[in-house]
Short mmCIF file of C-alpha atoms in Angstrom, two decimals:
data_model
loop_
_atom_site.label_atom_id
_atom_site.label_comp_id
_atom_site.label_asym_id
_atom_site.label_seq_id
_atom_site.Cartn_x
_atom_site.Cartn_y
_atom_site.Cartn_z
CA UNK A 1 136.64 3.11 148.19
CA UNK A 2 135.92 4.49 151.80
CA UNK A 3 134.10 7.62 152.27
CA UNK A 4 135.97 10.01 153.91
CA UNK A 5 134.48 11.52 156.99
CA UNK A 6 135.18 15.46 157.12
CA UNK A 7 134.11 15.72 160.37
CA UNK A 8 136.47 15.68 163.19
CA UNK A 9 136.34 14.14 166.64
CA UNK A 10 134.79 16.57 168.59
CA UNK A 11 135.25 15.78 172.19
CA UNK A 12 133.17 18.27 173.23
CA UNK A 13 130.15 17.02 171.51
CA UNK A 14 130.15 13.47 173.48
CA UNK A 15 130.81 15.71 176.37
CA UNK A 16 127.69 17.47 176.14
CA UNK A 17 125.80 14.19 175.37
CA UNK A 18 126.83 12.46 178.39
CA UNK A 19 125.99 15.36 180.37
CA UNK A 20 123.31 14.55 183.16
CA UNK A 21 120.91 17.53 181.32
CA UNK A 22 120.62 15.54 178.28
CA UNK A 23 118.94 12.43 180.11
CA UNK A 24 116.11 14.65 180.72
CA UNK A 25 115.91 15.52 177.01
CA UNK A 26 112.69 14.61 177.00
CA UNK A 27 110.97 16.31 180.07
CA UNK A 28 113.10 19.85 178.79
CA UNK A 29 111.67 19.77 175.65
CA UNK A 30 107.82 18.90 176.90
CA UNK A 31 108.55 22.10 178.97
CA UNK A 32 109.64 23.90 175.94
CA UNK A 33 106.24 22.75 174.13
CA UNK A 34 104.24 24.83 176.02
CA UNK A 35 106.08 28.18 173.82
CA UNK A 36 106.82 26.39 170.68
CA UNK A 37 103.31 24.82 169.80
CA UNK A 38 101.69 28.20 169.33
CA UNK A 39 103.31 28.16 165.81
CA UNK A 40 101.19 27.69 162.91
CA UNK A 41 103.46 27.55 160.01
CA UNK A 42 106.49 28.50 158.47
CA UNK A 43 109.87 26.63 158.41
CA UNK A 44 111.13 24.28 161.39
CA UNK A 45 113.36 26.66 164.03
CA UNK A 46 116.49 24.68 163.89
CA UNK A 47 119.95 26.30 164.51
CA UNK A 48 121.53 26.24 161.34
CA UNK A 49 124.63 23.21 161.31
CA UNK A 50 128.07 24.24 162.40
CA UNK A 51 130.51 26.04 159.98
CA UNK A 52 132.40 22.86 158.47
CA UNK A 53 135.80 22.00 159.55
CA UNK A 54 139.08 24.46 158.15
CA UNK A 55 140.49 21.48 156.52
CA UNK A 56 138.07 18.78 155.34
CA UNK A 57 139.07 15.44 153.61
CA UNK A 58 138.98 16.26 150.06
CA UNK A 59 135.71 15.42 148.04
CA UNK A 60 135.81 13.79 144.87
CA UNK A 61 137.34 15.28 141.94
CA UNK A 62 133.57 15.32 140.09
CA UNK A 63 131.69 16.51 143.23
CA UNK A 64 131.17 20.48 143.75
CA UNK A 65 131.44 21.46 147.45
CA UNK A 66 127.83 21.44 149.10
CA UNK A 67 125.64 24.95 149.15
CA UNK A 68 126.08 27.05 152.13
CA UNK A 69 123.49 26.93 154.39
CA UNK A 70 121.67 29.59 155.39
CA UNK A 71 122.61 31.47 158.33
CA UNK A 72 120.24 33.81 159.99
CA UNK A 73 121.59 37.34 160.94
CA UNK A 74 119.24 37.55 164.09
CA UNK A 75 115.65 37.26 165.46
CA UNK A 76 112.90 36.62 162.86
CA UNK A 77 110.11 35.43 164.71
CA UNK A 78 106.80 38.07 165.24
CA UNK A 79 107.76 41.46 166.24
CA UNK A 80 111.66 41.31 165.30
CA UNK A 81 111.57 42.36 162.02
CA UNK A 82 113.31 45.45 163.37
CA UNK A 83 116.18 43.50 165.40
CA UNK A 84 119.58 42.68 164.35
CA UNK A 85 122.56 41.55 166.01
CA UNK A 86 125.03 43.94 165.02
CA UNK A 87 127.42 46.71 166.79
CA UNK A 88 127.06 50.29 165.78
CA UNK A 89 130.34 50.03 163.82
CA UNK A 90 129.35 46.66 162.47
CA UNK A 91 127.94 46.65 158.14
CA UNK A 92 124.79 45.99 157.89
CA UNK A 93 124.03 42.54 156.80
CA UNK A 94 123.37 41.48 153.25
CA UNK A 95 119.54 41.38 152.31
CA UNK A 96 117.84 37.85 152.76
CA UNK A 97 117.63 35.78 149.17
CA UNK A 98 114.23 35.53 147.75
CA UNK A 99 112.19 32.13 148.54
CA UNK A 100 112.68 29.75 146.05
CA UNK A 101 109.45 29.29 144.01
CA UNK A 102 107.62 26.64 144.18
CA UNK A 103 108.58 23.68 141.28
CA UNK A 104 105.83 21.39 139.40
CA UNK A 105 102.53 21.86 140.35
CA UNK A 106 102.10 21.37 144.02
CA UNK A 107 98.59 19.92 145.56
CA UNK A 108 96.85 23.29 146.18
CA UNK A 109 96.46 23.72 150.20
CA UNK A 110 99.42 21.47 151.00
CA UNK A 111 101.92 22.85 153.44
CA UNK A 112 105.64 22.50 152.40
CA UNK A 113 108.66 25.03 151.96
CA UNK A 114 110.17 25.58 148.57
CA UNK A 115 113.72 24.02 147.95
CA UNK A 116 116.28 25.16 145.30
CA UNK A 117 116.60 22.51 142.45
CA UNK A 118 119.44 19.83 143.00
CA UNK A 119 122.57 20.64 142.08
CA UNK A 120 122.67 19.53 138.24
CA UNK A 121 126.23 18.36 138.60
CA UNK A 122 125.52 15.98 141.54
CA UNK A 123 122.63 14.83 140.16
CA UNK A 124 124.41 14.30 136.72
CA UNK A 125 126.66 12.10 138.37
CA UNK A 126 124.83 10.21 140.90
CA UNK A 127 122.21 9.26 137.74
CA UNK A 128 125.33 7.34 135.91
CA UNK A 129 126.77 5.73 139.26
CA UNK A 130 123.43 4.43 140.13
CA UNK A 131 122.70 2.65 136.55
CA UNK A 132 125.72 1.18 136.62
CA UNK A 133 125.45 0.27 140.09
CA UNK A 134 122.01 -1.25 138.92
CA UNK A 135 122.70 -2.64 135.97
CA UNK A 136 126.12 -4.11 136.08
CA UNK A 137 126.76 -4.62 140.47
CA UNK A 138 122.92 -5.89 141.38
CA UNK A 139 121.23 -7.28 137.94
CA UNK A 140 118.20 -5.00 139.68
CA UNK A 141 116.13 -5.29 136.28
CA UNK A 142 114.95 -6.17 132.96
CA UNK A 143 115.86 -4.37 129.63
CA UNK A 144 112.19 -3.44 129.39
CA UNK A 145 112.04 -1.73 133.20
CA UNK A 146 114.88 0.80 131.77
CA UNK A 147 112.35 3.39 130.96
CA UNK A 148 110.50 2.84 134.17
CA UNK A 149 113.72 3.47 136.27
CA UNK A 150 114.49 6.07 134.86
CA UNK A 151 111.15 7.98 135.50
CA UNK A 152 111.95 7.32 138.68
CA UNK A 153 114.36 10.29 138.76
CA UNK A 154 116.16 8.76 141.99
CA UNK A 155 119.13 10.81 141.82
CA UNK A 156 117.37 13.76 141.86
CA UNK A 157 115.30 12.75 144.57
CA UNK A 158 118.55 11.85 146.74
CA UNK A 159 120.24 15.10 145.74
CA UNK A 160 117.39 17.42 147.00
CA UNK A 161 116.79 15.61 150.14
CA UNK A 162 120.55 15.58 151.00
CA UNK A 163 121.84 18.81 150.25
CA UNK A 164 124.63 18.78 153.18
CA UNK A 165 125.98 15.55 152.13
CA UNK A 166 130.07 15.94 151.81
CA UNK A 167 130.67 14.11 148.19
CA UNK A 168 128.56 11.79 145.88
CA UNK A 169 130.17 8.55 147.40
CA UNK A 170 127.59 9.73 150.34
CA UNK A 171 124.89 10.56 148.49
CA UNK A 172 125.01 7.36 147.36
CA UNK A 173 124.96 5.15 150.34
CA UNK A 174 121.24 7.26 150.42
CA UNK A 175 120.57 6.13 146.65
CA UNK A 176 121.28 2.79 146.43
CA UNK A 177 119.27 2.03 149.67
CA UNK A 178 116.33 3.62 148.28
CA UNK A 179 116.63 1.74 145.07
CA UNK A 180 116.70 -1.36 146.80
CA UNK A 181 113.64 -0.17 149.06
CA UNK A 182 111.82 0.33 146.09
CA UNK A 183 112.85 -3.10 144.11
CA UNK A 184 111.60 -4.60 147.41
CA UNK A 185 108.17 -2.85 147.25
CA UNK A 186 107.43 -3.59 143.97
CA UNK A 187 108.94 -6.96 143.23
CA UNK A 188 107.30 -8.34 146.82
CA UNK A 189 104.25 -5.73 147.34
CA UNK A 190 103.16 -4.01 144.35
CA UNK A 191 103.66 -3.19 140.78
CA UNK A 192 105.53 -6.42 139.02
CA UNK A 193 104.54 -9.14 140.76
CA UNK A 194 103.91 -8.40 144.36
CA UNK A 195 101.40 -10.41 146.00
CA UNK A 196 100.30 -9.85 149.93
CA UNK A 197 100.23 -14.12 149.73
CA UNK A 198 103.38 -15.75 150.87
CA UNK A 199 104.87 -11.86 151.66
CA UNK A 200 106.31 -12.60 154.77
CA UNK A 201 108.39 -15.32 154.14
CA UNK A 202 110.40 -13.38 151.11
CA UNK A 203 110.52 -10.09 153.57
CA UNK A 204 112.09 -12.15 155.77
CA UNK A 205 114.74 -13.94 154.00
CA UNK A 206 115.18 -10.49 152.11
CA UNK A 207 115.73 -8.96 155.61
CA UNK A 208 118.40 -10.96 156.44
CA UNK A 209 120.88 -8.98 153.81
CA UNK A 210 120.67 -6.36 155.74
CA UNK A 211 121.03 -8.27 159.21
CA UNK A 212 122.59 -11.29 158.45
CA UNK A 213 122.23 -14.93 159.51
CA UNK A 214 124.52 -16.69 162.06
CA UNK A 215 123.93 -20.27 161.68
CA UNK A 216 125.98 -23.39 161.48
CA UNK A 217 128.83 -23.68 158.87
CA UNK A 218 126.68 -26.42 157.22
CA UNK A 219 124.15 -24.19 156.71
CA UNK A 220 125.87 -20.98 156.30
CA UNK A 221 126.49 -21.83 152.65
CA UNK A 222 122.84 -22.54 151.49
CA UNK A 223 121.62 -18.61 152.94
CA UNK A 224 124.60 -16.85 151.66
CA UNK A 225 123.38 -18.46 147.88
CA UNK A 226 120.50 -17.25 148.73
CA UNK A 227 121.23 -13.26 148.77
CA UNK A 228 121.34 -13.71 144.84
CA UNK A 229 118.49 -15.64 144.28
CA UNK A 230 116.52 -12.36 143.19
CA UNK A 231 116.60 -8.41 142.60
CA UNK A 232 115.13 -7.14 145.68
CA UNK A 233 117.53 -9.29 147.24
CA UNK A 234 120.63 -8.48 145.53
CA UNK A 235 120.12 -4.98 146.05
CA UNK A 236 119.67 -4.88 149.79
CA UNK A 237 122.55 -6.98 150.14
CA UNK A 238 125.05 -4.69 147.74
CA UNK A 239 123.25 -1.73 149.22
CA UNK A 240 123.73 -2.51 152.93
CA UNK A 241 127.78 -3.54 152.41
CA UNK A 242 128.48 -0.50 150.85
CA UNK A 243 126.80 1.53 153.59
CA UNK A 244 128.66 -0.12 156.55
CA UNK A 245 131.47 0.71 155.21
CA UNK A 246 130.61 4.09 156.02
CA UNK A 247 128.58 4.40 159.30
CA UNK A 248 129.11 3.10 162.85
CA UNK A 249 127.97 -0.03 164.01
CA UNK A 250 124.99 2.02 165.76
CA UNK A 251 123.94 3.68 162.55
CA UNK A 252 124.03 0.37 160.76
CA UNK A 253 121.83 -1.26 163.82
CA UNK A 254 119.62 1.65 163.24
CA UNK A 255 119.36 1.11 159.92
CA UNK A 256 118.12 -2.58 160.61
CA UNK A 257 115.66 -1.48 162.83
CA UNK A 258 114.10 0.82 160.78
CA UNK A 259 113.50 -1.76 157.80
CA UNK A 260 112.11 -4.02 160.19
CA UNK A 261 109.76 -1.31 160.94
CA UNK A 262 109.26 -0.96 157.18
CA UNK A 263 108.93 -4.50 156.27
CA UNK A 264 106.32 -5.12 159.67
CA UNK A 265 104.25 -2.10 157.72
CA UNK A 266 104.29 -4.30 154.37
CA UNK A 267 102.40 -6.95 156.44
CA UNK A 268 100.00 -5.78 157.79
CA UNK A 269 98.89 -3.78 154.76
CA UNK A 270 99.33 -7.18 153.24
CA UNK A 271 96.65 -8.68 155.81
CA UNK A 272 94.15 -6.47 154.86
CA UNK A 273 94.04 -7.18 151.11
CA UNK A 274 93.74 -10.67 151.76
CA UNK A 275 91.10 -9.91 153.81
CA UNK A 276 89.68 -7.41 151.58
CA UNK A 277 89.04 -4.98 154.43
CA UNK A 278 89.64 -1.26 154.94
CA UNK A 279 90.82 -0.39 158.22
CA UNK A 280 89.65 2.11 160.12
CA UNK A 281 91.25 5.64 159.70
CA UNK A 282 93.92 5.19 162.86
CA UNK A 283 94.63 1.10 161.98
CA UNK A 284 95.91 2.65 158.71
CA UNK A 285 97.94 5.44 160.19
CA UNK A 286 99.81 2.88 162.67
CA UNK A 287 100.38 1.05 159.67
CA UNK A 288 101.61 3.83 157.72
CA UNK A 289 103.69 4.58 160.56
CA UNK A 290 106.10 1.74 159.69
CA UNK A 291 105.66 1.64 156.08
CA UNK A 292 107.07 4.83 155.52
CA UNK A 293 109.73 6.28 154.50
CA UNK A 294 111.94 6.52 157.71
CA UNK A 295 114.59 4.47 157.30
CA UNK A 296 115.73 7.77 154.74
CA UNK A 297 115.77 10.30 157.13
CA UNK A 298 116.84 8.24 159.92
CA UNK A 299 120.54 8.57 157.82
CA UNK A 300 120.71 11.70 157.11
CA UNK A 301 123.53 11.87 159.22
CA UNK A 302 125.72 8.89 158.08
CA UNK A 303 124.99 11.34 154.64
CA UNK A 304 126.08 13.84 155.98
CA UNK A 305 129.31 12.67 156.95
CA UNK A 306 128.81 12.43 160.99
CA UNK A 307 126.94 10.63 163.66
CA UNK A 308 124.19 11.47 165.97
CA UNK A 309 124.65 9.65 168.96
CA UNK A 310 123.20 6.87 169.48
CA UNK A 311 121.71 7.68 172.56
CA UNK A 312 120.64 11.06 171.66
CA UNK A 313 119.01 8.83 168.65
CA UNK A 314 116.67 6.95 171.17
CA UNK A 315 116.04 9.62 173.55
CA UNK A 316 111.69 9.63 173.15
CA UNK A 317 111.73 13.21 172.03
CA UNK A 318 113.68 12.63 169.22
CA UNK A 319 112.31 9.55 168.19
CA UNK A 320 108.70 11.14 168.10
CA UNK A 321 109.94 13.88 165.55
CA UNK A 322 111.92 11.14 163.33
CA UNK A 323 108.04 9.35 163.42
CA UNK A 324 106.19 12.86 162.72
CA UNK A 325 108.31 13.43 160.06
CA UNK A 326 108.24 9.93 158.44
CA UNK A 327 104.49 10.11 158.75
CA UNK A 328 103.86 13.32 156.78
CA UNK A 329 106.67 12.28 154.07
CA UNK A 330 104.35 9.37 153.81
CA UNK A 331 101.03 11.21 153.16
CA UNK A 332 102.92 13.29 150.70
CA UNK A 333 102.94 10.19 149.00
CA UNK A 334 99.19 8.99 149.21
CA UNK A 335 98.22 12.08 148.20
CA UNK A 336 100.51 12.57 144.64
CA UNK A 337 100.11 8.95 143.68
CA UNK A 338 96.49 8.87 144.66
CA UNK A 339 95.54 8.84 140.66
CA UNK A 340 98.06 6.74 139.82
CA UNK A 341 96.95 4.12 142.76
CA UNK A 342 92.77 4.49 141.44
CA UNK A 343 94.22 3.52 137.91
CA UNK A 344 95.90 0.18 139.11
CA UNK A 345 93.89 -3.06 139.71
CA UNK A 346 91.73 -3.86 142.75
CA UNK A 347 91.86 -1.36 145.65
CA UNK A 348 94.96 0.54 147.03
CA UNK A 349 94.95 1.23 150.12
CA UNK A 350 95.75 5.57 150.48
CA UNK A 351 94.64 7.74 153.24
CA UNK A 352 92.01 9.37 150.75
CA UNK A 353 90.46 6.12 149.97
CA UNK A 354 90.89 5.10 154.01
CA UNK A 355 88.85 8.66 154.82
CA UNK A 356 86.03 7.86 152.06
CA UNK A 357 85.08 4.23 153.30
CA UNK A 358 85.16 4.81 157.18
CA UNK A 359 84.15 8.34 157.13
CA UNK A 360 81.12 8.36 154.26
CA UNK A 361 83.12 11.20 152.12
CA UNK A 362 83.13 11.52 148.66
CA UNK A 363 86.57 11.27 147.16
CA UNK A 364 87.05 15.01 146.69
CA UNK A 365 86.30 15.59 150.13
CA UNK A 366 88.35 12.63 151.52
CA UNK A 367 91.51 14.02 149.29
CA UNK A 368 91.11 17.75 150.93
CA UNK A 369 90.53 16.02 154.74
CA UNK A 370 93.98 13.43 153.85
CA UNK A 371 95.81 16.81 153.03
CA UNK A 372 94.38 18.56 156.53
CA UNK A 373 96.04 15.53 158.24
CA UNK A 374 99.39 16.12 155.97
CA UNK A 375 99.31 19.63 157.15
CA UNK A 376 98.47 18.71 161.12
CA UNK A 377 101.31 16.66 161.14
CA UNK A 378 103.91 19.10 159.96
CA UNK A 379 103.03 21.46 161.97
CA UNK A 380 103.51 19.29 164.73
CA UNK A 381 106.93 17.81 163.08
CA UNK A 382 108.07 21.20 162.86
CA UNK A 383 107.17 23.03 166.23
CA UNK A 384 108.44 19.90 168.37
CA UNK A 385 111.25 19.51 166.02
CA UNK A 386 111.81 23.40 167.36
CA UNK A 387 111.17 22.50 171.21
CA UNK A 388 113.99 19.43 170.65
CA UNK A 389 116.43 21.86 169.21
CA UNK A 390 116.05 24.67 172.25
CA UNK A 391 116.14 21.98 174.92
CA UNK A 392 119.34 20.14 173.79
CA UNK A 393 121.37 22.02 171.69
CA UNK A 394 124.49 19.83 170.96
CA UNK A 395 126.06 20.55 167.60
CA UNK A 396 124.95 16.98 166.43
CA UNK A 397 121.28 16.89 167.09
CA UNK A 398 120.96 20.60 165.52
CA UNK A 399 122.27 18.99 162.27
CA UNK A 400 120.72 15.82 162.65
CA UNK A 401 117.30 17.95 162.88
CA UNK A 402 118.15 20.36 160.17
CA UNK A 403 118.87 17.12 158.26
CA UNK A 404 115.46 15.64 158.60
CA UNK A 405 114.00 18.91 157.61
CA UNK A 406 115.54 19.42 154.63
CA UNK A 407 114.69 15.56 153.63
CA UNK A 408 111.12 16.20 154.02
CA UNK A 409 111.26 19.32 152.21
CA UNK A 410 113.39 17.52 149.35
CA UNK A 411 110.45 14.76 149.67
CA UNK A 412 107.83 16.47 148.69
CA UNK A 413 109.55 18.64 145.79
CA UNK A 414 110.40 15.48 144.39
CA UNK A 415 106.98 13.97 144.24
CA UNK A 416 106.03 17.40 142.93
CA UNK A 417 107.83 17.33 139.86
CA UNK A 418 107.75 13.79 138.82
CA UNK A 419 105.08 13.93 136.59
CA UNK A 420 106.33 10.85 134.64
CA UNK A 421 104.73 9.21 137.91
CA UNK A 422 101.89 11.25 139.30
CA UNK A 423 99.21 13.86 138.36
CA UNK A 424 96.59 14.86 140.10
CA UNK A 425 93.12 14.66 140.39
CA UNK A 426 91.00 17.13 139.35
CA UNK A 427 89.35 18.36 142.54
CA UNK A 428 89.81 22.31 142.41
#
């Protein structure tokens, strides 16, 4: 069934974003570098979302109402512990909640904020939609993978890194793509029976499920058989309808553009093994600047119920902290399945092993340099992702960057608690 949208128009909004100030987005919030790169830590300062409508579309009958979000009671930055933005008549305001506690057993030195588990009830439900989305819709897998996918834990994962997502029909526009992602990576790339040879002709027929052929009516016939020829296929083709039938035709482009991002990523990681060369340590950031994982935050806000404008989307500023924070979700990864990677066959590519080849490290001291760039790059994520917010702040990019946030947050707590797929080494 449609998702219902519980946001409404908001004039205003598209107002502000066709106002001449936010077509120098990008100058205003260079300016606002120069005060918000000083910051060495701590969580992203992004305006909390606005309060959610009086009288939302109803959610569905299984899905609890999303977790307030935070809302700070004044100043908190460096010398304003003692401010608070009250009148004299005013109660005082209610004492902050202790920091959620780290879960697992995070890499020690790693920078990352603490998240609250995933609502069990969500997470409940979005684990049986997904099977049977898998199982009975898409075909995704064997009897004998069953065990496998559900180590995965994806519903947790999509639950954490979504927590202002309206209903479960939303979260799992999120879920199903991500499944598909990953039946892509490891049918084509990786674990059962990915091969770099002959990659780029199945990325590209797989591609076009998600932006389809326009051919000849001759012809049509033969591609359109062709979206169930296989898993990964099937997936991204069952994934993709259902989430147009929630976003705009500008978050489904997006979308598009993002896998193609991902899938030009898969190549050129692919070139490498057949040449059996390691790149050199910036070849393999580019390239693990489009495989990543942004296409995931990049929809946080079709999640979420809304849309970011699409050219508020594309304005450079806010493209560079959707690529800072794709980046460091994707070291998060290198780093947790670095043992996991050393125990498969041949070499894996990771940023550790990357550091130890072209910089003459030994693998503990490659690991602790790969988590020094992690850190580097959140810091960075996080203080532009601040200078964005104060430069432009239309309701829709403050969500859209409190969004992001709380995906990379929800990100890394979920590769820190899946230890049915990663440990790590022993280096401390």
């Amino acid at each position: 069934m449609p998702v219902p949208d519980p946001t409404p128009a908001q004039p205003n909004m598209l107002e502000a974003a066709s106002h001449p100030g936010v077509h120098v987005l990008a100058e205003a919030a260079a300016r606002a570098l120069g005060l918000a790169t000083a910051a060495t830590g701590g969580p992203a300062l992004v305006p909390s979302p606005p309060r959610p409508p009086a009288t939302p579309a109803a959610p569905d009958a299984a899905t609890p109402p999303p977790p307030t979000p935070h809302l700070p009671h004044g100043p908190s930055g460096l010398g304003t512990s003692g401010l608070r933005l009250t009148t004299a008549t005013a109660p005082a305001p209610p004492p902050e909640p202790p920091p959620a506690q780290p879960a697992g057993r995070p890499i020690p030195g790693l920078y990352f904020h603490p998240v609250p588990e995933p609502d069990p009830v969500r997470v409940a439900e979005v684990s049986r939609r997904i099977k049977d989305w898998a199982m009975d819709e898409v075909d995704l897998y064997p009897d004998d993978w069953e065990e496998e996918f559900d180590g995965f834990s994806v519903a947790g994962y999509m639950v954490g890194c979504h927590p202002d997502a309206p209903t479960v029909d939303h979260l799992m526009l999120a879920t199903r793509l991500m499944v598909a992602e990953n039946a892509v990576d490891d049918c084509y790339c990786e674990d059962h029976g990915g091969s770099p040879v002959g990659l780029g002709e199945r990325l590209l027929l797989a591609h076009t499920a998600l932006d389809p052929l326009h051919t000849t009516t001759e012809y049509a016939g033969g591609w359109a058989r062709s979206l169930h020829a296989d898993a990964p296929r099937r997936a991204y083709r069952s994934a993709m309808e259902h989430f147009m039938k929630a976003a705009t035709a500008s978050q489904a482009d997006r979308l598009r553009h993002d896998m193609a991002r991902l899938h030009l990523g898969y190549l050129a990681e692919a070139a490498w093994a057949l040449e059996e060369r390691v790149p050199e340590v910036w070849e393999y950031l580019a390239m693990r600047q489009f495989n990543n994982f942004r296409p995931c935050p990049t929809i946080t806000d079709t999640v979420g119920g809304y849309e970011l404008p699409a050219d508020l989307h594309a304005q450079p500023a806010m493209q560079r902290v959707i690529a800072l924070a794709g980046n460091a979700t994707t070291i998060v990864n290198d780093l947790y399945s670095y043992t996991k990677e050393l125990d498969a066959p041949g070499i894996h590519l990771n940023l550790p092993v990357v550091l130890a080849e072209r910089e003459d490290l030994s693998e503990r001291d490659a690991y602790l340099k790969a988590v020094e760039v992690h850190n580097d790059l959140m810091h960075t994520f996080e203080s532009e992702a601040a200078a964005l917010a104060a430069a432009c702040p239309v309701p829709s990019v403050q969500r859209f960057l409190r969004g992001v946030a709380a995906w990379v947050d929800g990100n890394h707590r979920w590769h820190c608690t899946n230890t049915y797929r990663y440990t790590l080494p022993d280096f401390w």
